[in-house]
mmCIF file of C-alpha atoms in Angstrom:
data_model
loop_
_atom_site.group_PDB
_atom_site.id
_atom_site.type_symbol
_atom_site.label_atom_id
_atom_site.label_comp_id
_atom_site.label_asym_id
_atom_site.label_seq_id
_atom_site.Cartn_x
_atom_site.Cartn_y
_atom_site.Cartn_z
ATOM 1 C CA UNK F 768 104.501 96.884 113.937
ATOM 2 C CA UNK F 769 103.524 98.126 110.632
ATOM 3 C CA UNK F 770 103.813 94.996 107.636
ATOM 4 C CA UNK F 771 102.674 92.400 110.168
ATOM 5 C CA UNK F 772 99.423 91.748 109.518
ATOM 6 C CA UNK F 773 96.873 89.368 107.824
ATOM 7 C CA UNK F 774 94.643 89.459 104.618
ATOM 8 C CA UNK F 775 94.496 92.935 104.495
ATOM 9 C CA UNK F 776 97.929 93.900 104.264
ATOM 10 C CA UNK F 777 98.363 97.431 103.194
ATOM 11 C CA UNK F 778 94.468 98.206 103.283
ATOM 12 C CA UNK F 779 94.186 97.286 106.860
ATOM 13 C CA UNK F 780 97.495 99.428 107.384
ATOM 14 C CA UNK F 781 95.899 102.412 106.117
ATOM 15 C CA UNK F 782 92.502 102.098 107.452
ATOM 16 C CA UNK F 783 94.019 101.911 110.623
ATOM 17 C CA UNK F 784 96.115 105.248 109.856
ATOM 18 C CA UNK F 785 92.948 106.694 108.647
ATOM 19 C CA UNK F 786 91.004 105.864 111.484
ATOM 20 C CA UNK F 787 93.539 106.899 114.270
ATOM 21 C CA UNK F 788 94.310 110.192 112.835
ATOM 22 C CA UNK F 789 89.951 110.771 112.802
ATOM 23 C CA UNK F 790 90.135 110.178 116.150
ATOM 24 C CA UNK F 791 93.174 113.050 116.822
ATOM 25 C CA UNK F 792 91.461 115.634 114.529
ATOM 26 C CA UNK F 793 88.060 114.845 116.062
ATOM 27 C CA UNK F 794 89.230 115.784 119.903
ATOM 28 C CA UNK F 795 91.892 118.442 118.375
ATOM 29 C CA UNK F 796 89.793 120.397 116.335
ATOM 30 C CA UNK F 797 86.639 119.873 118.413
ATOM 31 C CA UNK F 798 88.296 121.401 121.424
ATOM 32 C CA UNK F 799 89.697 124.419 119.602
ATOM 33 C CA UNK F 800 85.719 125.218 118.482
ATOM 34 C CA UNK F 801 84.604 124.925 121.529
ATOM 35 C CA UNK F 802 86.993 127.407 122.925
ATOM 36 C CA UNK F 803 87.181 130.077 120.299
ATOM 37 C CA UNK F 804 83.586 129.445 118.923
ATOM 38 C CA UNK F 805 81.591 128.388 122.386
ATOM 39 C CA UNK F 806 83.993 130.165 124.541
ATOM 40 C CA UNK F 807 84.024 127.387 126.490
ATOM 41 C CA UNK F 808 87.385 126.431 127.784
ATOM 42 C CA UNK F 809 91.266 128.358 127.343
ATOM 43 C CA UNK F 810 94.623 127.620 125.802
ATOM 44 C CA UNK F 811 95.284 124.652 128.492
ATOM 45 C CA UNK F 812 92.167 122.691 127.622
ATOM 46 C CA UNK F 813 92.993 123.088 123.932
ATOM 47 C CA UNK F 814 96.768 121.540 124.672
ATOM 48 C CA UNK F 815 95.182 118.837 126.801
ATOM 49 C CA UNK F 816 92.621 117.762 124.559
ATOM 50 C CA UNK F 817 95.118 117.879 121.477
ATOM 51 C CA UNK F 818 97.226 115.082 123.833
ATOM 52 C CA UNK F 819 94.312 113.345 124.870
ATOM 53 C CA UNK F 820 93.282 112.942 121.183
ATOM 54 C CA UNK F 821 96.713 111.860 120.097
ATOM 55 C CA UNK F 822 96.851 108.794 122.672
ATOM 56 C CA UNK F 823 93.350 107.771 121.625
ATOM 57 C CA UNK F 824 94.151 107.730 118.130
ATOM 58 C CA UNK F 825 97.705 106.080 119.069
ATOM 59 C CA UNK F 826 95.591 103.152 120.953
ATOM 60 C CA UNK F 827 92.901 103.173 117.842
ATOM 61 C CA UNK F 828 96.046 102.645 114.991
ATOM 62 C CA UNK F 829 98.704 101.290 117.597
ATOM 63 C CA UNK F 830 98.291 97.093 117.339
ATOM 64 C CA UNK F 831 98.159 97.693 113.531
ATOM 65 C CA UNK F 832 100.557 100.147 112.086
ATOM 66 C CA UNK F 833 102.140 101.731 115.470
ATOM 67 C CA UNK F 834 100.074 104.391 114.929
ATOM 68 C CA UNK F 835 102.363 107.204 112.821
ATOM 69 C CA UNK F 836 99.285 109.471 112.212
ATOM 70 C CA UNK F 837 101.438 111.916 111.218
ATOM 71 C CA UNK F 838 103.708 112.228 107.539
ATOM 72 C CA UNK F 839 106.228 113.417 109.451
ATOM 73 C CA UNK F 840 106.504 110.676 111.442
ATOM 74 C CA UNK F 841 105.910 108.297 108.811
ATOM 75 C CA UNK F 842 108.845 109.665 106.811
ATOM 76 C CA UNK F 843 111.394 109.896 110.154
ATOM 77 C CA UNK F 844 110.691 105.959 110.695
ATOM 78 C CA UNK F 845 111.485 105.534 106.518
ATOM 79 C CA UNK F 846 114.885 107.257 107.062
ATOM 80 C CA UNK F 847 116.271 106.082 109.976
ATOM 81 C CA UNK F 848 114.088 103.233 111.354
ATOM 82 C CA UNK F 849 113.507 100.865 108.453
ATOM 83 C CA UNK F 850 110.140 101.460 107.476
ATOM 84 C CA UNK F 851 109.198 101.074 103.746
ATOM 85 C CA UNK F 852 109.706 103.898 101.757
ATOM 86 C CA UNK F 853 107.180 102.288 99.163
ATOM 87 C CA UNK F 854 104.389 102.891 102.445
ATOM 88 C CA UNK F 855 105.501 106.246 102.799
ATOM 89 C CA UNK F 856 102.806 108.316 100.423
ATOM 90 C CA UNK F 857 100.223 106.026 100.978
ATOM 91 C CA UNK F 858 100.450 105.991 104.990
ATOM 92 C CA UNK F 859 100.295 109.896 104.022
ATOM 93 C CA UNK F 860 97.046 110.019 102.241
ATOM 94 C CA UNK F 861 95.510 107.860 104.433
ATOM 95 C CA UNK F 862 96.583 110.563 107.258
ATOM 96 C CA UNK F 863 95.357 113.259 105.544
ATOM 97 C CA UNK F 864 92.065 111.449 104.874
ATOM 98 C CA UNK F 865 91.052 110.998 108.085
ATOM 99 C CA UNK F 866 91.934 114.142 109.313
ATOM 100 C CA UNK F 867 89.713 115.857 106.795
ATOM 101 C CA UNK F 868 86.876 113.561 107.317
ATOM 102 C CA UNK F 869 86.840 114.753 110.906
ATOM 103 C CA UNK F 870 86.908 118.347 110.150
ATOM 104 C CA UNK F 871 84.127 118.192 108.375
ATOM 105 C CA UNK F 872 82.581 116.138 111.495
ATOM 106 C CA UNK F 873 83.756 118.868 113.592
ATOM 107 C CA UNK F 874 82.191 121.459 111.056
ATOM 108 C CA UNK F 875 78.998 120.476 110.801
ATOM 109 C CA UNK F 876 78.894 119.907 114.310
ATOM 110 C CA UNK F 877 79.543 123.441 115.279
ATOM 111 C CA UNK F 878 78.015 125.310 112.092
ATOM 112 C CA UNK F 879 75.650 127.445 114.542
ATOM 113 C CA UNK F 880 78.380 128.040 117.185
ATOM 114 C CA UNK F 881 80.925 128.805 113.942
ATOM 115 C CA UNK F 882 78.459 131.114 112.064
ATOM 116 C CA UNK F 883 77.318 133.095 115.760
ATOM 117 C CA UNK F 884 81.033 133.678 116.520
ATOM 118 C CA UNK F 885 82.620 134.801 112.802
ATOM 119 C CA UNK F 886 79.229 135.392 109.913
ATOM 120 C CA UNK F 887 82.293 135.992 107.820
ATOM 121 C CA UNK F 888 84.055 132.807 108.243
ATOM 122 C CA UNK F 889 87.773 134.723 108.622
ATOM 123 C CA UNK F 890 90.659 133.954 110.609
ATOM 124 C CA UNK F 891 89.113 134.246 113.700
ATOM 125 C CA UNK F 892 87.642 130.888 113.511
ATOM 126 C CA UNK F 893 89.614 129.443 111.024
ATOM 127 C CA UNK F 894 91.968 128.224 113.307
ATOM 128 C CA UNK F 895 89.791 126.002 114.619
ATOM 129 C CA UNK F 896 90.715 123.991 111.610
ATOM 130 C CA UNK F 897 93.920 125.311 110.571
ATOM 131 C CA UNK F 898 97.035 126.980 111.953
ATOM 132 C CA UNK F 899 98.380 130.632 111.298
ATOM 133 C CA UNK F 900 101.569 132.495 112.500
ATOM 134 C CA UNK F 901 100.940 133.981 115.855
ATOM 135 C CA UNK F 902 97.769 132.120 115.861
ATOM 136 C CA UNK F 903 96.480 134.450 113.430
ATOM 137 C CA UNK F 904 96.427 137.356 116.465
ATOM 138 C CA UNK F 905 100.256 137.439 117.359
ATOM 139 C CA UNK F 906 103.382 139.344 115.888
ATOM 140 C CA UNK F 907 104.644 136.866 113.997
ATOM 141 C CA UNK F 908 105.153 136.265 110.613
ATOM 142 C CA UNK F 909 105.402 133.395 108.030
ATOM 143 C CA UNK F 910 109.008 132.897 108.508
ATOM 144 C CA UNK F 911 108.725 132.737 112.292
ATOM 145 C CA UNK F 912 105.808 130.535 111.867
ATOM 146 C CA UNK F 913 108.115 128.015 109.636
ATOM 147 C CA UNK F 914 111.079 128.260 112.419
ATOM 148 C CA UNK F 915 108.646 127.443 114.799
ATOM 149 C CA UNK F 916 107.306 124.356 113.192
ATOM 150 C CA UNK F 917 110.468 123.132 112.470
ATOM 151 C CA UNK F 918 111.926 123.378 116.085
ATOM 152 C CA UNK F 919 108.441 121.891 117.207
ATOM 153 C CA UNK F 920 108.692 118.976 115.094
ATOM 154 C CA UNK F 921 112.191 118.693 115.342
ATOM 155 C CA UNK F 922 111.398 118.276 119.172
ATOM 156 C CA UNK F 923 108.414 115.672 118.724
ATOM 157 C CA UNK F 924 110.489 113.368 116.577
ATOM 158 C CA UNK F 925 113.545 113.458 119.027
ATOM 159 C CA UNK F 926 111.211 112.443 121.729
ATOM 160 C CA UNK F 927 109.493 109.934 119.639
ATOM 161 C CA UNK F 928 112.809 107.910 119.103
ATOM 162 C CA UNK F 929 113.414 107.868 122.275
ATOM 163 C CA UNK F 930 109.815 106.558 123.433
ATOM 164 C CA UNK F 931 110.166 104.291 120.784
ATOM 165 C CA UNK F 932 113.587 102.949 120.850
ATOM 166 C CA UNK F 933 113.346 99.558 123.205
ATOM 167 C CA UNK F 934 117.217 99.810 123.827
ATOM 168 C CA UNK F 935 116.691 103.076 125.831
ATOM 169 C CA UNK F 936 113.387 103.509 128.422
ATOM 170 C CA UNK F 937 110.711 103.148 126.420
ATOM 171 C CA UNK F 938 107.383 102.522 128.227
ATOM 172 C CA UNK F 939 106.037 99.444 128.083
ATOM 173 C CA UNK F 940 102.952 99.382 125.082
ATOM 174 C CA UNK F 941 100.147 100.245 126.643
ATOM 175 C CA UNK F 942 101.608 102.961 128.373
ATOM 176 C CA UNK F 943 103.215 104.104 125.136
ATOM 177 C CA UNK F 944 100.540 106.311 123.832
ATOM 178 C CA UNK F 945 99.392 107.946 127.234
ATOM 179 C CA UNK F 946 103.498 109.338 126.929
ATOM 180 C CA UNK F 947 103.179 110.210 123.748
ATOM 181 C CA UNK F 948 100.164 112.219 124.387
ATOM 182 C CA UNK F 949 101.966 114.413 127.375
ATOM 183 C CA UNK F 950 104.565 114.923 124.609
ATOM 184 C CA UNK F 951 101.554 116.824 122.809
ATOM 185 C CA UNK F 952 99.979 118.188 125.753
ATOM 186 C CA UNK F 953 103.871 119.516 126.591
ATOM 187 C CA UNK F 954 104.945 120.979 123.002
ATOM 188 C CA UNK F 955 101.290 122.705 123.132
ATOM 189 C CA UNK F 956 102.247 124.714 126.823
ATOM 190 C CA UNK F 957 105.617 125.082 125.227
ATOM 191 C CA UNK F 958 105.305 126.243 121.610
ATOM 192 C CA UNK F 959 101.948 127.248 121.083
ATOM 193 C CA UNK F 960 101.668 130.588 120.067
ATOM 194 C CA UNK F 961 104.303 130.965 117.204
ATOM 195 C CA UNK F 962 102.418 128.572 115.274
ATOM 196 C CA UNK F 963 99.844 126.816 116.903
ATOM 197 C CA UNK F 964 101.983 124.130 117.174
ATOM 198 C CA UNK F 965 100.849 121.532 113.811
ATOM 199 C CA UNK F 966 103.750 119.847 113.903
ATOM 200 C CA UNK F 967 102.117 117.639 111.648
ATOM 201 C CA UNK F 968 101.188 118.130 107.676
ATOM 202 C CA UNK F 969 98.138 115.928 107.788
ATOM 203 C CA UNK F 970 97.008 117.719 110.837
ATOM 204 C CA UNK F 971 96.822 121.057 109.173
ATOM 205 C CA UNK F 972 96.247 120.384 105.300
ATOM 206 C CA UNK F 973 92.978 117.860 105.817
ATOM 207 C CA UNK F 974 91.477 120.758 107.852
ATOM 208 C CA UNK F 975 92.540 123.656 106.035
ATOM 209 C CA UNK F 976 90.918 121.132 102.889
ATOM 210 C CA UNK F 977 87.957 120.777 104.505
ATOM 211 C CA UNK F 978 87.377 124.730 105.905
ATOM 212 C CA UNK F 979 88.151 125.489 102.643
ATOM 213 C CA UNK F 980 85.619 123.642 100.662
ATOM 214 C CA UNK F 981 82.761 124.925 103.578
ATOM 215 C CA UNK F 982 82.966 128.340 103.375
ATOM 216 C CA UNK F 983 86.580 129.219 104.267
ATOM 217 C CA UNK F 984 87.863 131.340 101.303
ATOM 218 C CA UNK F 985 90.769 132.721 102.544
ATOM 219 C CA UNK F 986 91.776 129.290 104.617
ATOM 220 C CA UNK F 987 95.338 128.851 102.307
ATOM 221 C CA UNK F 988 96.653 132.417 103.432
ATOM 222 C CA UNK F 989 97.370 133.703 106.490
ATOM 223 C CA UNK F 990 96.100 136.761 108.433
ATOM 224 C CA UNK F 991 98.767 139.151 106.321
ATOM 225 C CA UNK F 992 97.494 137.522 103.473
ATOM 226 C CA UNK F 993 100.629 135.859 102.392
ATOM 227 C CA UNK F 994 99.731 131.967 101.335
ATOM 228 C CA UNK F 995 100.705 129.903 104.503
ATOM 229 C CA UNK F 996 99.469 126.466 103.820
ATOM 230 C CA UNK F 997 103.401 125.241 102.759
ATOM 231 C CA UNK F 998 104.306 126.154 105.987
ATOM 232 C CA UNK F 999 102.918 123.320 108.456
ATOM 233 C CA UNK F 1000 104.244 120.821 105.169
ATOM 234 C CA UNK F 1001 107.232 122.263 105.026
ATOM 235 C CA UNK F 1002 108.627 122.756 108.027
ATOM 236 C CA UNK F 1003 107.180 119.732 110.331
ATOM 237 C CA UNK F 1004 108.941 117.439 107.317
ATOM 238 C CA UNK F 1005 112.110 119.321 107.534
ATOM 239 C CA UNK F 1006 112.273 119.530 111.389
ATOM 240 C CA UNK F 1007 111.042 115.730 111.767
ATOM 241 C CA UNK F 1008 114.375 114.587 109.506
ATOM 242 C CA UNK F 1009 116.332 116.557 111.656
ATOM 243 C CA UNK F 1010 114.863 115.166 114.990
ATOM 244 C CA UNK F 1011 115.168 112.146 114.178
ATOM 245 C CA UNK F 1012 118.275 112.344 112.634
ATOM 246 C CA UNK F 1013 119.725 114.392 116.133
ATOM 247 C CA UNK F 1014 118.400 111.269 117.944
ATOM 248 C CA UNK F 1015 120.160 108.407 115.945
ATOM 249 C CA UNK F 1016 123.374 110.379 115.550
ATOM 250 C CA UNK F 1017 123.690 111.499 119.758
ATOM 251 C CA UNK F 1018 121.810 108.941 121.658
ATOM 252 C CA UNK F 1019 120.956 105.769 120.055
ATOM 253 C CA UNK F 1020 124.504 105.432 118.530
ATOM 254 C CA UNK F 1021 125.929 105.133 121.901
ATOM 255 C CA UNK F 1022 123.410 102.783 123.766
ATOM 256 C CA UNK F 1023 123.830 99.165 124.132
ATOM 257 C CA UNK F 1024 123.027 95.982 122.339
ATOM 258 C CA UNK F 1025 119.138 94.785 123.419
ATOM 259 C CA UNK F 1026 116.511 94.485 121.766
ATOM 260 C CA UNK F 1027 114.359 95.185 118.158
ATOM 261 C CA UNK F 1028 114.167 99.171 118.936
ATOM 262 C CA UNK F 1029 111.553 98.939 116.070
ATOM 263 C CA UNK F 1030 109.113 96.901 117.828
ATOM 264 C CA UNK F 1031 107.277 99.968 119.008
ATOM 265 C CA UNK F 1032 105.854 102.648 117.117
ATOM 266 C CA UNK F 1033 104.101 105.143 118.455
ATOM 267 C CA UNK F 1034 103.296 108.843 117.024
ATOM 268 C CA UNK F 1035 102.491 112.434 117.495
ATOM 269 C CA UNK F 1036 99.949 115.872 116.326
#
């Protein structure tokens, strides 16, 4: 659990944050070049991959932190599960940080593949690093987008509780993150074309940073050209309080005395 560690304290914390959420971007975005850029692969590879990513970067962070790897999770554990509020930016950066860092892995990587499939560097491959509403193709706007990402989110940090919470069925540790990753891999079948399914603010803004700063000018709008970034903040924070919130209030309430529900923490995309 997150605060029990050695010398490094809060350093170790967020290296481990850093380096777990690398690991997610790194299979995430990866997969998503290779499909639109190499046209390698379809929408189900892209959700598996995403999942597989997550429980690798949940076993990379998990031992440390309990791997949040994701703001939104970070802030649902401040709120309602005792984590420190004082953590709460920092764990956040950290996130962000290493989901840039990998973009620009996964950029340079694929810079032929990128500049064969879009010369232009437009939508059509910018959401390899970043989401858009409809997936930049579909008929849906920036306010579906933001319901989407809030019912996503919403979902991912009910389930999380749950997983988590040691008084209910949580898996035992090690099995932990391969769970959490089917959560991705089933929120990706599920709700993947409103939004492409962010449901997590480090996930999208390190990317969209990164695509950004290599060529993407237009990577802060959407294809309508309305500005879209707030949107995978936004939302995944608001629908994270209320999943987590939903969870406390109609199922942990009501379950009986055991043990430290806390002493698991796993995360999400």
């Amino acid at each position: 659990m997150a605060g029990r560690l050695g010398p490094l304290g809060l350093a170790g914390e967020l290296i481990a944050e850093f380096a777990g959420t690398m690991v997610l971007i790194l299979f995430g975005a990866g997969v998503v070049a290779q499909v639109v850029a190499g046209g390698l692969g379809d929408h189900d590879s892209i959700a598996w991959a995403w999942g597989i990513g997550v429980a690798l970067g949940v076993y990379v962070a998990g031992r440390t932190t309990g791997a949040h790897l994701n703001p939104a999770v970070t802030l649902g554990f401040a709120a309602f599960r005792g984590f420190a509020w004082r953590k709460v930016v920092p764990f956040a950066l950290a996130q962000t940080a290493g989901a840039f860092v990998a973009a620009l892995i996964v950029r340079w990587n694929y810079t032929e593949l990128l500049a064969m499939a879009d010369p232009g560097h437009t939508v059509k491959t910018q959401i390899v690093f970043s989401t858009l509403p409809g997936n930049g193709t579909l008929p849906v706007g920036l306010w579906g987008g933001l319901r989407d990402q809030i019912i996503g989110t919403a979902i991912l940090l009910f389930v999380i509780f749950a997983l988590s919470d040691t008084r209910n069925m949580a898996p035992s540790a090690n099995l932990g993150p391969v769970v959490i990753g089917l959560l991705i891999v089933g929120i990706g079948m599920a709700y993947g074309a409103d939004a492409g399914y962010a449901i997590n603010p480090a996930r999208d803004f390190g990317p969209r940073l990164a695509s950004f700063l290599t060529g993407y000018g237009g990577a802060w709008r959407d294809q309508y050209g309305d500005l879209y970034f707030w949107v995978p903040i936004v939302g995944p924070v608001i629908g994270g309080i209320i999943g987590a919130g939903l969870y406390q209030a109609c199922i942990a309430r009501f379950l009986p005395p055991g043990e430290d529900r806390d002493s698991v923490k796993p995360s999400g995309d």
